[in-house]
C-alpha positions as a LaTeX table, in Angstrom:
\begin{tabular}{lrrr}
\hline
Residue & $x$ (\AA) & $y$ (\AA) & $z$ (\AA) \\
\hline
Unk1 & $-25.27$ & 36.71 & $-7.75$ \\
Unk2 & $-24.24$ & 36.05 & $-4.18$ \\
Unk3 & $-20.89$ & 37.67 & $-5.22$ \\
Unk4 & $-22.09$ & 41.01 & $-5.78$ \\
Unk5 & $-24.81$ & 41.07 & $-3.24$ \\
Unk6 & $-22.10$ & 40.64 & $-0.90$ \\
Unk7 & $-19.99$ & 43.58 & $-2.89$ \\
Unk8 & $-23.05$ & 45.69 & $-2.67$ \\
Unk9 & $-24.24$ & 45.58 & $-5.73$ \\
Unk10 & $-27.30$ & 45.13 & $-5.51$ \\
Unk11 & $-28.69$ & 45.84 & $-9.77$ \\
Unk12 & $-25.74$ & 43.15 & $-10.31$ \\
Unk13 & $-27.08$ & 40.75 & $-8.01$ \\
Unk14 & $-30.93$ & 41.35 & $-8.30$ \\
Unk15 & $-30.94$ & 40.70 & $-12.49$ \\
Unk16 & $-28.31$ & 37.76 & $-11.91$ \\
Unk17 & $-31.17$ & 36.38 & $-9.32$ \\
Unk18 & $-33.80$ & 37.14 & $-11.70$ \\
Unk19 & $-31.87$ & 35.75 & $-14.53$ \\
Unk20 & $-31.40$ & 32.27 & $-12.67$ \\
Unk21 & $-35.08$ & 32.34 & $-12.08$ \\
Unk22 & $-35.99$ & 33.13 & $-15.50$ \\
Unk23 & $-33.99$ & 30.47 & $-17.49$ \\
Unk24 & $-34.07$ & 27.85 & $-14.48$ \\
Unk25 & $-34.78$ & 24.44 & $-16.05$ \\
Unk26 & $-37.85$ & 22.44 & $-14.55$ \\
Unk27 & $-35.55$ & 20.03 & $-13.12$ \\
Unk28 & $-33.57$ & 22.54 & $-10.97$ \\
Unk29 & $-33.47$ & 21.05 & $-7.26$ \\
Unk30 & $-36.22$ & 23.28 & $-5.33$ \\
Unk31 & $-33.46$ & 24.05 & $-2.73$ \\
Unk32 & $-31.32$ & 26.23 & $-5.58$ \\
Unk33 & $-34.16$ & 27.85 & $-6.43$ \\
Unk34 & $-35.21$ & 28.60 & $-2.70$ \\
Unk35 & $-31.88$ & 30.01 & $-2.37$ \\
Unk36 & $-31.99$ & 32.12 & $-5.27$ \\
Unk37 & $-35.77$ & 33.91 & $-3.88$ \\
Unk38 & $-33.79$ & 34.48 & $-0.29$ \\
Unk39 & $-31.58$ & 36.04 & $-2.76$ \\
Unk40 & $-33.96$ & 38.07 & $-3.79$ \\
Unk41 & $-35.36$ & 38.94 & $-0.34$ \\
Unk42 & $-32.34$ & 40.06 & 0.60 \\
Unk43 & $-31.75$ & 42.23 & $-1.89$ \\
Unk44 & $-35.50$ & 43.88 & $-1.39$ \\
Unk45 & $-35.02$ & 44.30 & 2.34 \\
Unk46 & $-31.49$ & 46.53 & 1.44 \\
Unk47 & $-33.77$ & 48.25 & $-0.78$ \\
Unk48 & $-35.97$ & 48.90 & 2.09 \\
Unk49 & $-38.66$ & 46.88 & 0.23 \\
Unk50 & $-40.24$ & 45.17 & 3.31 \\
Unk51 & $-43.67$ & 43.54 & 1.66 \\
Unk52 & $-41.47$ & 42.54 & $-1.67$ \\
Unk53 & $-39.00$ & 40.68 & 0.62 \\
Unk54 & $-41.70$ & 39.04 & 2.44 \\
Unk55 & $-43.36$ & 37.88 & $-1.00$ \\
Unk56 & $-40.02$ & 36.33 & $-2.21$ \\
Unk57 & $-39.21$ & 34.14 & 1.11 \\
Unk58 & $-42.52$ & 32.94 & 1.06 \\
Unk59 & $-42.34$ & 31.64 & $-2.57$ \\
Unk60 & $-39.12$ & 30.35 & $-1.34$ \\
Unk61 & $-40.55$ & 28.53 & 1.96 \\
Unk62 & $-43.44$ & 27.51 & $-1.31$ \\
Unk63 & $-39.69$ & 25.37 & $-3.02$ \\
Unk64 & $-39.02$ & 23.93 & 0.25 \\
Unk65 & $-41.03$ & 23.87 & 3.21 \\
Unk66 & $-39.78$ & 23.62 & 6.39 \\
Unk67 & $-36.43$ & 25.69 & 5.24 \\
Unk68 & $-35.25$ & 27.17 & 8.59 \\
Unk69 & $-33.20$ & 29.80 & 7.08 \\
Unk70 & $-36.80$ & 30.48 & 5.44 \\
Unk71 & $-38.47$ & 31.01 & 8.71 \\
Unk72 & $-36.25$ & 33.19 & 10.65 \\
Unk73 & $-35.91$ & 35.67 & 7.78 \\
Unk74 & $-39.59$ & 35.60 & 8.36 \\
Unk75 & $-39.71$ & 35.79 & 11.60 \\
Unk76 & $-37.02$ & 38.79 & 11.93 \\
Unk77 & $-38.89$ & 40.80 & 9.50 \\
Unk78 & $-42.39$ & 40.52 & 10.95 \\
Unk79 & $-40.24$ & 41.36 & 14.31 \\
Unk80 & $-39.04$ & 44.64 & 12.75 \\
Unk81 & $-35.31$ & 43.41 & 12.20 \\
Unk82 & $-33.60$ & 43.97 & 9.11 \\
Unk83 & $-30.46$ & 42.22 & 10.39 \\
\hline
\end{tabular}
């Protein structure tokens, strides 16, 4: 999913993230699945999808509190920066 968010492809990426979501097992480590909703964020904020974005890192800052990564997405978004 990474792989084509970085191409630019961001349908490819979203359903892969979406997939990985759906059909994660209970026992996935909460840091993949925090990854996967920054993922996700991402992909909303290139879509211009501010309050979606801000949704996702939260439920991903939900997996794994304290995730720094987590917080200055947050941060940079309530600051206007889309990096």
């Amino acid at each position: 999913a990474w792989d084509a968010f970085y191409k630019g492809d961001m349908d490819k990426a979203r359903g892969l993230f979406d997939r990985v979501l759906a059909e994660a097992p209970p026992r996935v480590p909460a840091p993949d699945l925090c990854r996967v909703r920054v993922g996700l964020a991402e992909v909303a904020m290139s879509d211009g999808k501010t309050d979606k974005a801000v949704r996702r890192l939260e439920e991903a800052l939900a997996a794994e509190p304290g995730n720094a990564l987590v917080q200055t997405r947050l941060a940079e978004i309530s600051n206007g920066s889309k990096r």
